Amino acid sequence: MTAETSIQLKDNTLLRDQLLIGGKWLAGSGNNRKEIKNPATGKVIASVALAEAVDVQKAILEAEVGFKVWSAMTVIERAKILRNWFNLVVENADDLATILTSEQGKPLAEAKAEIIYGAGFIEWYAEEGKRVYGETIPTNVAGRRLMTIRQPIGVTAAITPWNFPMAMIARKAAPALAAGCSMVIKPATDTPLSALAMAELAQRAGVPNGVLNVVVGNPKVVAHEITSSPIVKALSFTGSTEVGKLLMAACAGTVKKVAMELGGNAPLIVFDDADLELAVAGVMGSKFRNSGQTCVCANRIFVQAGIYDRFIARLKTVVEQLKVGDGLQTGTTQGPLINESAVTKVISHIEDAVSKGASLISGGARGDLGGTFFQPTIITDIDPNMLIWNEETFGPVAGIVKFETESEVIEMANDTPFGLAAYFFTQDLGRSWRVGEKLEAGVIGINTGLISYEGAPFGGIKESGVGREGSMHGIDEFLEYKYLCIDGLADKS
């Protein structure tokens, strides 16, 4: 069954509205559904089945069956199927982007870029699965041989966010499947259509029944079943630090392996010697992409005194050229926020900052289109007493502060319990190394605001998470090392 909707697609069968469990599209056992709305228009675009606890349990059991089949296949066979999945995603990129924009709101060009970016992880891990090497170890006893092998951990689970509803699926499922694991995916209830479309393409690609399951449902209900199940051996989560801590605690009962990509509070530093245009472009890419709704968004922007006035003037000009509107409309460069709660948080951060001495330079109010549209905003003179300094705004608000010295700004930048991403702009090679080594973040962009790539490890330090996604390290989250000690091999002649 596919959803009836006004979304215009080339292939309407990509729009699924049921749960995928054991290779079958099923209605939830409680027959409950959730309406999915386009945040740009407020209109209902689909009604999706919701899983009850028993449905999640069934998905886990089906994943256990699927794991036995999938892990027994050769790595070459798995790689071919993943390559098929990659090809199908690329071939259907336009439809996938339309679905993504319709449920999430980002401009269509950004959605298309997310599809291609996410597909890159499937392609990467189709090949990386072939390089899950073990090792031989020099023996300590005559007649004994020592070695390690790496094996899939088993049934895994992923809980994914709404801000990158397709890419986060690919970033977690691709390495899990490449390792030989099966997976139960719980997508965000605001944006389940992208996950269901991705699962439909995985089925077409030849992924065996039960290997990839998608359950949409109440986060607490689904998470409880996943974290308490002894069958599920690993959990990968992207979301807030608050929820991540709860999930880590819940996984302790069954000692699961966890990979957590949590909240951030990214600093972006512009030094006096920076290329002005490059720095402004970096801020635009980091801060205003996806309407500021990314975990790696620049949340505190530090600008050195010598370039400060020119930087503010240029950034204001560029920000005011952004076109806020429906992501499906031509020319839109900033879509709506995901929901009213997101707008409320943005407003609270702006009002708090201004009440404590910050200056509003541009924007600062709801968009002319109403709904959850919000003007791209610049405020200056933020400080540690303000919410915007200490919390992720998750919206299109650039909070800026002037600084004088390198040592001063490093101290301010690191003044946070979070350590996901950081950025800085300089043309000084020595400074690039000094600051890059001293900033407390897992991912650092130097002279760029766009840092993600499937071949590089992504993840945070401090309270921004554990584990890595992407690169050769990302597959480690779904593998176990096994040490084999083989005795009785001495020459008996």
CSV table of C-alpha atoms in Angstrom, one decimal:
chain,number,residue,atom,x,y,z
A,1,MET,CA,0.0,0.0,0.0
A,2,THR,CA,1.3,3.5,-0.8
A,3,ALA,CA,0.1,6.8,0.5
A,4,GLU,CA,-2.4,9.0,-1.3
A,5,THR,CA,-1.0,12.4,-1.4
A,6,SER,CA,-0.7,15.6,-3.5
A,7,ILE,CA,3.1,15.2,-3.7
A,8,GLN,CA,4.1,15.0,-7.4
A,9,LEU,CA,6.5,12.1,-8.0
A,10,LYS,CA,7.7,10.3,-11.1
A,11,ASP,CA,7.3,7.0,-9.1
A,12,ASN,CA,4.5,7.2,-6.6
A,13,THR,CA,5.3,3.8,-5.2
A,14,LEU,CA,8.2,5.4,-3.4
A,15,LEU,CA,5.7,7.0,-1.0
A,16,ARG,CA,5.1,4.4,1.6
A,17,ASP,CA,2.8,4.8,4.6
A,18,GLN,CA,3.2,1.5,6.5
A,19,LEU,CA,5.9,-0.2,8.6
A,20,LEU,CA,8.5,-2.4,7.0
A,21,ILE,CA,8.9,-5.5,9.1
A,22,GLY,CA,10.5,-8.7,7.8
A,23,GLY,CA,10.2,-7.6,4.2
A,24,LYS,CA,6.4,-6.9,4.5
A,25,TRP,CA,4.6,-3.5,4.6
A,26,LEU,CA,2.3,-3.7,7.6
A,27,ALA,CA,-0.1,-1.5,9.4
A,28,GLY,CA,0.6,-1.1,13.1
A,29,SER,CA,-1.1,-3.6,15.4
A,30,GLY,CA,-3.1,-0.7,17.0
A,31,ASN,CA,-4.2,0.7,13.6
A,32,ASN,CA,-3.0,4.1,14.8
A,33,ARG,CA,-1.6,6.6,12.3
A,34,LYS,CA,0.1,10.0,12.3
A,35,GLU,CA,-0.5,12.8,9.8
A,36,ILE,CA,2.6,14.1,8.2
A,37,LYS,CA,2.4,17.8,7.4
A,38,ASN,CA,4.5,20.0,5.1
A,39,PRO,CA,6.0,22.6,7.4
A,40,ALA,CA,5.9,25.2,4.6
A,41,THR,CA,2.1,24.9,4.0
A,42,GLY,CA,0.7,23.2,7.0
A,43,LYS,CA,-1.1,20.8,4.7
A,44,VAL,CA,-1.3,17.1,5.4
A,45,ILE,CA,0.8,15.2,2.8
A,46,ALA,CA,0.4,11.6,4.2
A,47,SER,CA,-0.8,9.5,7.1
A,48,VAL,CA,1.7,7.0,8.3
A,49,ALA,CA,1.1,3.8,10.4
A,50,LEU,CA,2.5,3.9,13.9
A,51,ALA,CA,4.1,0.9,15.6
A,52,GLU,CA,3.0,-0.4,19.0
A,53,ALA,CA,5.5,-2.2,21.3
A,54,VAL,CA,4.5,-5.6,19.8
A,55,ASP,CA,5.4,-4.3,16.3
A,56,VAL,CA,8.8,-3.3,17.5
A,57,GLN,CA,9.3,-6.7,19.1
A,58,LYS,CA,8.3,-8.3,15.9
A,59,ALA,CA,10.8,-6.2,13.9
A,60,ILE,CA,13.6,-7.2,16.2
A,61,LEU,CA,12.8,-10.9,15.8
A,62,GLU,CA,12.6,-10.5,12.1
A,63,ALA,CA,15.9,-8.7,12.1
A,64,GLU,CA,17.4,-11.6,14.0
A,65,VAL,CA,16.2,-14.0,11.3
A,66,GLY,CA,17.5,-11.6,8.6
A,67,PHE,CA,20.9,-11.4,10.3
A,68,LYS,CA,21.5,-15.1,10.0
A,69,VAL,CA,20.8,-14.9,6.3
A,70,TRP,CA,22.7,-11.7,5.6
A,71,SER,CA,25.8,-12.5,7.7
A,72,ALA,CA,26.2,-15.8,6.0
A,73,MET,CA,26.4,-14.2,2.6
A,74,THR,CA,29.8,-13.4,1.2
A,75,VAL,CA,31.1,-9.8,1.4
A,76,ILE,CA,31.0,-9.7,-2.4
A,77,GLU,CA,27.3,-10.6,-2.5
A,78,ARG,CA,26.5,-8.0,0.1
A,79,ALA,CA,28.6,-5.4,-1.8
A,80,LYS,CA,26.6,-6.0,-5.0
A,81,ILE,CA,23.3,-5.5,-3.2
A,82,LEU,CA,24.6,-2.3,-1.5
A,83,ARG,CA,25.8,-1.0,-4.9
A,84,ASN,CA,22.3,-1.7,-6.3
A,85,TRP,CA,20.8,0.3,-3.5
A,86,PHE,CA,23.2,3.2,-4.2
A,87,ASN,CA,22.3,3.2,-7.9
A,88,LEU,CA,18.6,3.2,-7.1
A,89,VAL,CA,19.0,6.1,-4.7
A,90,VAL,CA,20.9,8.1,-7.3
A,91,GLU,CA,18.4,7.2,-10.1
A,92,ASN,CA,15.5,8.3,-7.9
A,93,ALA,CA,17.2,11.4,-6.4
A,94,ASP,CA,14.7,13.9,-7.7
A,95,ASP,CA,11.7,12.0,-6.2
A,96,LEU,CA,13.6,11.4,-2.9
A,97,ALA,CA,14.4,15.2,-2.7
A,98,THR,CA,10.8,16.1,-3.4
A,99,ILE,CA,9.6,13.8,-0.5
A,100,LEU,CA,12.3,15.2,1.8
A,101,THR,CA,11.4,18.8,1.1
A,102,SER,CA,7.7,18.1,1.4
A,103,GLU,CA,8.0,16.6,4.9
A,104,GLN,CA,11.0,18.6,6.2
A,105,GLY,CA,10.9,22.0,4.5
A,106,LYS,CA,14.5,22.6,3.3
A,107,PRO,CA,15.0,24.0,-0.2
A,108,LEU,CA,14.8,21.4,-3.0
A,109,ALA,CA,18.4,22.0,-4.0
A,110,GLU,CA,19.6,21.3,-0.4
A,111,ALA,CA,17.4,18.2,-0.3
A,112,LYS,CA,18.9,16.9,-3.6
A,113,ALA,CA,22.4,17.6,-2.2
A,114,GLU,CA,21.4,15.6,0.9
A,115,ILE,CA,20.3,12.6,-1.2
A,116,ILE,CA,23.5,12.5,-3.1
A,117,TYR,CA,25.6,13.0,0.1
A,118,GLY,CA,23.7,10.1,1.8
A,119,ALA,CA,24.1,7.9,-1.2
A,120,GLY,CA,27.8,8.4,-0.9
A,121,PHE,CA,27.8,6.4,2.3
A,122,ILE,CA,26.1,3.5,0.7
A,123,GLU,CA,28.7,3.5,-2.1
A,124,TRP,CA,31.6,3.9,0.3
A,125,TYR,CA,30.5,1.1,2.6
A,126,ALA,CA,29.7,-1.2,-0.3
A,127,GLU,CA,33.4,-1.2,-0.9
A,128,GLU,CA,34.6,-0.7,2.7
A,129,GLY,CA,32.9,-4.0,3.7
A,130,LYS,CA,35.5,-5.8,1.6
A,131,ARG,CA,38.3,-4.4,3.8
A,132,VAL,CA,37.2,-5.7,7.2
A,133,TYR,CA,40.6,-7.1,7.9
A,134,GLY,CA,41.9,-9.1,10.8
A,135,GLU,CA,45.5,-9.5,11.8
A,136,THR,CA,48.1,-12.1,12.6
A,137,ILE,CA,50.1,-11.7,15.9
A,138,PRO,CA,53.6,-13.0,16.5
A,139,THR,CA,53.3,-16.1,18.7
A,140,ASN,CA,54.4,-16.3,22.3
A,141,VAL,CA,54.5,-20.1,22.5
A,142,ALA,CA,56.1,-22.6,20.1
A,143,GLY,CA,53.4,-24.5,18.3
A,144,ARG,CA,50.8,-21.8,18.8
A,145,ARG,CA,49.4,-19.3,16.3
A,146,LEU,CA,47.6,-16.1,17.2
A,147,MET,CA,45.2,-14.0,15.1
A,148,THR,CA,42.2,-11.8,15.2
A,149,ILE,CA,39.1,-11.7,13.0
A,150,ARG,CA,36.3,-9.1,12.9
A,151,GLN,CA,32.7,-10.3,12.8
A,152,PRO,CA,29.3,-8.5,12.6
A,153,ILE,CA,27.9,-7.6,16.0
A,154,GLY,CA,24.4,-8.9,15.1
A,155,VAL,CA,21.1,-7.1,15.2
A,156,THR,CA,21.5,-3.4,15.4
A,157,ALA,CA,19.2,-0.4,15.7
A,158,ALA,CA,19.2,3.2,14.6
A,159,ILE,CA,17.2,6.2,15.9
A,160,THR,CA,17.5,9.1,13.4
A,161,PRO,CA,16.6,12.8,13.5
A,162,TRP,CA,14.3,14.9,11.3
A,163,ASN,CA,16.9,17.5,10.1
A,164,PHE,CA,18.6,15.1,7.7
A,165,PRO,CA,16.0,12.4,7.4
A,166,MET,CA,17.6,10.6,4.5
A,167,ALA,CA,21.4,11.1,5.0
A,168,MET,CA,21.2,9.9,8.6
A,169,ILE,CA,19.5,6.7,7.5
A,170,ALA,CA,22.3,6.0,4.9
A,171,ARG,CA,25.1,7.0,7.3
A,172,LYS,CA,24.0,4.4,9.8
A,173,ALA,CA,22.4,1.6,7.8
A,174,ALA,CA,25.1,1.4,5.1
A,175,PRO,CA,28.0,0.5,7.5
A,176,ALA,CA,25.8,-1.8,9.5
A,177,LEU,CA,24.7,-3.7,6.4
A,178,ALA,CA,28.2,-3.7,5.0
A,179,ALA,CA,29.5,-5.3,8.2
A,180,GLY,CA,26.9,-8.0,7.8
A,181,CYS,CA,24.5,-6.8,10.5
A,182,SER,CA,20.7,-6.3,10.2
A,183,MET,CA,19.0,-3.2,11.5
A,184,VAL,CA,15.8,-1.8,12.9
A,185,ILE,CA,15.4,1.9,12.1
A,186,LYS,CA,13.2,4.3,14.1
A,187,PRO,CA,13.0,7.5,12.0
A,188,ALA,CA,11.8,10.8,13.5
A,189,THR,CA,8.0,10.9,13.5
A,190,ASP,CA,8.0,14.3,11.8
A,191,THR,CA,9.9,13.0,8.8
A,192,PRO,CA,9.3,9.2,8.3
A,193,LEU,CA,8.6,9.3,4.6
A,194,SER,CA,12.2,9.6,3.6
A,195,ALA,CA,13.1,6.5,5.7
A,196,LEU,CA,10.3,4.5,4.2
A,197,ALA,CA,11.3,5.5,0.7
A,198,MET,CA,14.9,4.5,1.4
A,199,ALA,CA,13.7,1.1,2.7
A,200,GLU,CA,11.5,0.6,-0.4
A,201,LEU,CA,14.6,1.1,-2.6
A,202,ALA,CA,16.6,-1.3,-0.4
A,203,GLN,CA,14.0,-3.9,-1.0
A,204,ARG,CA,14.2,-3.4,-4.7
A,205,ALA,CA,18.0,-3.6,-4.5
A,206,GLY,CA,17.8,-7.1,-3.1
A,207,VAL,CA,18.3,-6.6,0.6
A,208,PRO,CA,16.9,-9.8,2.1
A,209,ASN,CA,13.7,-9.7,4.2
A,210,GLY,CA,14.3,-8.7,7.8
A,211,VAL,CA,17.7,-7.2,7.2
A,212,LEU,CA,16.3,-3.6,7.1
A,213,ASN,CA,13.2,-2.8,9.1
A,214,VAL,CA,11.5,0.5,9.7
A,215,VAL,CA,9.2,1.2,12.6
A,216,VAL,CA,7.6,4.6,13.0
A,217,GLY,CA,6.2,5.3,16.4
A,218,ASN,CA,6.1,6.9,19.8
A,219,PRO,CA,9.8,7.6,20.6
A,220,LYS,CA,9.6,6.4,24.2
A,221,VAL,CA,7.7,3.2,23.2
A,222,VAL,CA,10.1,2.3,20.4
A,223,ALA,CA,13.2,3.2,22.3
A,224,HIS,CA,12.2,1.2,25.3
A,225,GLU,CA,11.8,-2.0,23.2
A,226,ILE,CA,15.1,-1.4,21.4
A,227,THR,CA,17.2,-0.6,24.5
A,228,SER,CA,15.7,-3.4,26.6
A,229,SER,CA,16.0,-6.1,24.0
A,230,PRO,CA,18.9,-8.6,24.5
A,231,ILE,CA,18.7,-9.4,20.8
A,232,VAL,CA,19.7,-5.8,19.8
A,233,LYS,CA,23.5,-5.6,20.2
A,234,ALA,CA,24.2,-2.1,19.1
A,235,LEU,CA,22.4,1.3,18.9
A,236,SER,CA,23.3,4.3,16.8
A,237,PHE,CA,21.6,7.5,17.7
A,238,THR,CA,21.7,11.1,16.4
A,239,GLY,CA,19.9,13.7,18.5
A,240,SER,CA,20.1,15.8,21.6
A,241,THR,CA,22.6,15.2,24.4
A,242,GLU,CA,19.7,15.0,26.8
A,243,VAL,CA,18.1,12.1,25.0
A,244,GLY,CA,21.4,10.5,24.2
A,245,LYS,CA,22.3,10.2,27.9
A,246,LEU,CA,18.9,8.5,28.6
A,247,LEU,CA,19.5,6.0,25.8
A,248,MET,CA,23.0,5.3,27.0
A,249,ALA,CA,21.7,4.6,30.4
A,250,ALA,CA,18.9,2.4,29.1
A,251,CYS,CA,21.4,0.4,26.9
A,252,ALA,CA,23.6,-0.3,30.0
A,253,GLY,CA,21.1,-3.0,31.1
A,254,THR,CA,22.0,-5.2,28.2
A,255,VAL,CA,25.5,-3.7,27.7
A,256,LYS,CA,24.9,-2.7,24.1
A,257,LYS,CA,27.5,-1.0,22.0
A,258,VAL,CA,26.5,2.6,21.4
A,259,ALA,CA,27.4,5.2,18.9
A,260,MET,CA,26.0,8.7,19.9
A,261,GLU,CA,26.1,11.8,17.7
A,262,LEU,CA,24.7,14.4,20.1
A,263,GLY,CA,24.2,18.1,20.5
A,264,GLY,CA,26.8,20.8,19.6
A,265,ASN,CA,27.6,24.4,20.3
A,266,ALA,CA,29.9,25.1,17.5
A,267,PRO,CA,32.2,28.1,17.6
A,268,LEU,CA,33.2,29.8,14.3
A,269,ILE,CA,36.3,32.1,14.5
A,270,VAL,CA,37.2,34.7,11.9
A,271,PHE,CA,40.7,36.0,12.4
A,272,ASP,CA,42.0,39.4,11.2
A,273,ASP,CA,44.0,37.8,8.4
A,274,ALA,CA,41.0,35.7,7.0
A,275,ASP,CA,39.8,36.0,3.5
A,276,LEU,CA,36.7,38.1,4.1
A,277,GLU,CA,34.6,36.6,1.3
A,278,LEU,CA,35.6,33.1,2.2
A,279,ALA,CA,34.7,33.7,5.8
A,280,VAL,CA,31.3,35.1,5.0
A,281,ALA,CA,30.6,32.2,2.6
A,282,GLY,CA,31.7,29.8,5.4
A,283,VAL,CA,29.3,31.4,7.8
A,284,MET,CA,26.5,31.2,5.3
A,285,GLY,CA,27.2,27.5,4.6
A,286,SER,CA,27.5,26.6,8.3
A,287,LYS,CA,25.0,28.8,9.9
A,288,PHE,CA,22.1,29.2,7.5
A,289,ARG,CA,22.1,25.8,5.7
A,290,ASN,CA,18.9,23.9,6.5
A,291,SER,CA,17.6,27.1,8.2
A,292,GLY,CA,20.2,26.7,10.9
A,293,GLN,CA,18.8,23.3,11.9
A,294,THR,CA,22.0,21.2,12.0
A,295,CYS,CA,24.0,19.9,14.9
A,296,VAL,CA,27.2,21.4,13.3
A,297,CYS,CA,25.8,24.9,12.8
A,298,ALA,CA,28.0,27.7,13.9
A,299,ASN,CA,26.3,28.7,17.1
A,300,ARG,CA,28.7,31.3,18.4
A,301,ILE,CA,30.6,33.4,15.8
A,302,PHE,CA,33.8,35.1,17.1
A,303,VAL,CA,35.2,37.9,14.9
A,304,GLN,CA,38.6,39.6,15.6
A,305,ALA,CA,38.5,43.3,16.1
A,306,GLY,CA,40.5,44.2,13.0
A,307,ILE,CA,38.1,42.7,10.6
A,308,TYR,CA,34.9,43.0,12.7
A,309,ASP,CA,33.2,46.0,11.1
A,310,ARG,CA,33.8,44.9,7.5
A,311,PHE,CA,32.7,41.4,8.3
A,312,ILE,CA,29.4,42.5,9.9
A,313,ALA,CA,28.6,44.8,7.0
A,314,ARG,CA,29.3,42.1,4.4
A,315,LEU,CA,27.5,39.4,6.3
A,316,LYS,CA,24.4,41.6,6.7
A,317,THR,CA,24.3,42.2,2.9
A,318,VAL,CA,24.5,38.5,2.1
A,319,VAL,CA,22.1,37.4,4.7
A,320,GLU,CA,19.5,39.9,3.5
A,321,GLN,CA,19.7,38.4,0.1
A,322,LEU,CA,18.3,35.0,1.3
A,323,LYS,CA,14.9,34.2,0.0
A,324,VAL,CA,12.6,32.6,2.7
A,325,GLY,CA,9.9,30.5,1.3
A,326,ASP,CA,8.5,27.1,0.4
A,327,GLY,CA,11.3,24.7,-0.4
A,328,LEU,CA,9.5,23.4,-3.5
A,329,GLN,CA,9.3,26.9,-5.0
A,330,THR,CA,12.0,28.0,-7.4
A,331,GLY,CA,14.5,30.5,-5.9
A,332,THR,CA,13.9,29.6,-2.2
A,333,THR,CA,17.2,29.6,-0.3
A,334,GLN,CA,15.7,29.2,3.2
A,335,GLY,CA,12.8,27.1,4.2
A,336,PRO,CA,10.6,27.0,7.3
A,337,LEU,CA,11.6,25.7,10.7
A,338,ILE,CA,10.3,22.2,11.4
A,339,ASN,CA,7.6,23.1,13.9
A,340,GLU,CA,6.2,25.8,16.2
A,341,SER,CA,8.4,24.6,19.1
A,342,ALA,CA,11.5,25.4,17.0
A,343,VAL,CA,10.2,28.9,16.4
A,344,THR,CA,9.5,29.4,20.1
A,345,LYS,CA,13.1,28.5,20.9
A,346,VAL,CA,14.6,30.8,18.3
A,347,ILE,CA,12.4,33.7,19.6
A,348,SER,CA,13.4,33.0,23.2
A,349,HIS,CA,17.1,33.1,22.3
A,350,ILE,CA,16.8,36.4,20.5
A,351,GLU,CA,14.7,38.0,23.2
A,352,ASP,CA,17.0,36.8,26.0
A,353,ALA,CA,20.1,38.1,24.2
A,354,VAL,CA,18.6,41.5,23.4
A,355,SER,CA,17.3,41.9,26.9
A,356,LYS,CA,20.9,41.3,28.2
A,357,GLY,CA,22.6,43.8,25.9
A,358,ALA,CA,22.9,42.2,22.5
A,359,SER,CA,22.2,44.3,19.4
A,360,LEU,CA,19.8,43.1,16.7
A,361,ILE,CA,21.4,43.8,13.3
A,362,SER,CA,19.1,42.1,10.9
A,363,GLY,CA,15.9,40.0,11.0
A,364,GLY,CA,14.7,38.9,14.4
A,365,ALA,CA,11.1,38.1,13.6
A,366,ARG,CA,8.7,35.6,12.0
A,367,GLY,CA,8.8,35.5,8.2
A,368,ASP,CA,6.2,37.4,6.2
A,369,LEU,CA,4.7,34.1,5.1
A,370,GLY,CA,3.6,33.2,8.6
A,371,GLY,CA,3.6,29.6,9.8
A,372,THR,CA,7.0,28.5,11.0
A,373,PHE,CA,9.0,30.7,8.6
A,374,PHE,CA,11.6,32.9,10.3
A,375,GLN,CA,13.7,35.7,9.1
A,376,PRO,CA,17.5,35.0,8.9
A,377,THR,CA,18.9,37.0,11.8
A,378,ILE,CA,22.1,38.6,13.0
A,379,ILE,CA,22.7,39.7,16.6
A,380,THR,CA,26.0,41.0,18.0
A,381,ASP,CA,27.6,41.4,21.4
A,382,ILE,CA,26.5,38.1,22.7
A,383,ASP,CA,28.1,36.9,25.9
A,384,PRO,CA,28.2,33.8,28.3
A,385,ASN,CA,25.2,35.1,30.3
A,386,MET,CA,22.9,34.5,27.3
A,387,LEU,CA,21.0,31.4,26.2
A,388,ILE,CA,22.4,31.6,22.7
A,389,TRP,CA,26.0,31.2,24.1
A,390,ASN,CA,25.1,28.1,26.1
A,391,GLU,CA,22.4,26.3,24.0
A,392,GLU,CA,22.0,25.3,20.4
A,393,THR,CA,19.6,27.7,18.8
A,394,PHE,CA,18.8,25.3,16.0
A,395,GLY,CA,17.6,28.1,13.9
A,396,PRO,CA,18.7,30.9,11.5
A,397,VAL,CA,20.3,33.2,14.1
A,398,ALA,CA,23.9,34.2,13.8
A,399,GLY,CA,25.2,35.3,17.2
A,400,ILE,CA,28.4,37.3,17.0
A,401,VAL,CA,31.0,38.5,19.5
A,402,LYS,CA,34.2,40.6,19.0
A,403,PHE,CA,37.5,39.3,20.3
A,404,GLU,CA,41.1,40.6,20.5
A,405,THR,CA,43.7,37.8,20.8
A,406,GLU,CA,44.1,34.2,19.7
A,407,SER,CA,44.5,32.8,23.2
A,408,GLU,CA,41.4,34.7,24.3
A,409,VAL,CA,39.2,33.3,21.6
A,410,ILE,CA,40.4,29.7,22.1
A,411,GLU,CA,39.4,29.9,25.7
A,412,MET,CA,35.9,31.3,24.8
A,413,ALA,CA,35.4,28.8,22.0
A,414,ASN,CA,36.1,25.9,24.4
A,415,ASP,CA,33.9,27.3,27.1
A,416,THR,CA,31.1,24.7,26.5
A,417,PRO,CA,30.5,21.1,27.6
A,418,PHE,CA,30.0,20.2,23.9
A,419,GLY,CA,32.6,19.4,21.3
A,420,LEU,CA,31.1,18.3,18.0
A,421,ALA,CA,32.2,20.8,15.4
A,422,ALA,CA,34.3,24.0,15.2
A,423,TYR,CA,35.4,26.3,12.4
A,424,PHE,CA,38.0,29.0,11.9
A,425,PHE,CA,39.2,31.2,9.1
A,426,THR,CA,42.8,32.3,8.7
A,427,GLN,CA,45.5,32.5,6.1
A,428,ASP,CA,48.3,31.9,8.7
A,429,LEU,CA,49.6,28.3,8.3
A,430,GLY,CA,51.1,28.2,11.8
A,431,ARG,CA,47.8,29.4,13.3
A,432,SER,CA,45.9,26.7,11.4
A,433,TRP,CA,47.9,24.1,13.2
A,434,ARG,CA,47.9,25.8,16.6
A,435,VAL,CA,44.2,26.5,16.7
A,436,GLY,CA,43.2,23.3,15.1
A,437,GLU,CA,45.0,21.4,17.8
A,438,LYS,CA,43.7,23.5,20.7
A,439,LEU,CA,40.0,23.6,19.8
A,440,GLU,CA,38.0,21.0,21.6
A,441,ALA,CA,35.9,19.4,18.9
A,442,GLY,CA,35.8,16.2,17.0
A,443,VAL,CA,35.4,17.8,13.6
A,444,ILE,CA,37.1,21.1,12.6
A,445,GLY,CA,36.6,23.1,9.4
A,446,ILE,CA,39.5,25.4,8.5
A,447,ASN,CA,38.6,28.0,5.9
A,448,THR,CA,35.3,26.2,5.2
A,449,GLY,CA,31.9,25.9,6.7
A,450,LEU,CA,31.1,22.6,5.0
A,451,ILE,CA,32.9,19.7,6.4
A,452,SER,CA,31.0,16.4,5.9
A,453,TYR,CA,32.3,13.7,3.6
A,454,GLU,CA,31.6,9.9,3.7
A,455,GLY,CA,35.3,9.2,3.6
A,456,ALA,CA,36.1,11.2,6.8
A,457,PRO,CA,35.2,10.3,10.4
A,458,PHE,CA,32.4,12.3,11.9
A,459,GLY,CA,31.7,12.5,15.6
A,460,GLY,CA,32.1,14.5,18.8
A,461,ILE,CA,34.0,14.7,22.0
A,462,LYS,CA,33.0,15.8,25.5
A,463,GLU,CA,29.1,15.7,25.8
A,464,SER,CA,28.7,15.7,22.0
A,465,GLY,CA,28.9,11.9,21.7
A,466,VAL,CA,30.9,8.7,21.3
A,467,GLY,CA,31.9,6.8,18.2
A,468,ARG,CA,32.3,7.9,14.6
A,469,GLU,CA,30.3,7.7,11.4
A,470,GLY,CA,31.9,7.7,8.0
A,471,SER,CA,35.3,6.6,6.8
A,472,MET,CA,37.0,3.2,7.7
A,473,HIS,CA,36.2,3.9,11.3
A,474,GLY,CA,32.4,4.1,10.9
A,475,ILE,CA,32.1,0.3,10.3
A,476,ASP,CA,33.8,-0.4,13.6
A,477,GLU,CA,30.6,0.5,15.4
A,478,PHE,CA,29.0,-2.6,14.0
A,479,LEU,CA,31.9,-5.1,14.4
A,480,GLU,CA,33.3,-7.2,17.1
A,481,TYR,CA,37.0,-8.2,17.4
A,482,LYS,CA,37.6,-11.9,18.0
A,483,TYR,CA,41.0,-13.3,19.1
A,484,LEU,CA,41.8,-16.8,18.0
A,485,CYS,CA,44.6,-18.6,19.9
A,486,ILE,CA,45.4,-21.9,18.1
A,487,ASP,CA,47.7,-24.4,19.9
A,488,GLY,CA,48.9,-27.9,19.1
A,489,LEU,CA,50.7,-26.8,15.9
A,490,ALA,CA,54.2,-27.8,17.0
A,491,ASP,CA,56.2,-30.0,14.6
A,492,LYS,CA,55.9,-33.6,15.9
A,493,SER,CA,58.2,-35.2,13.3
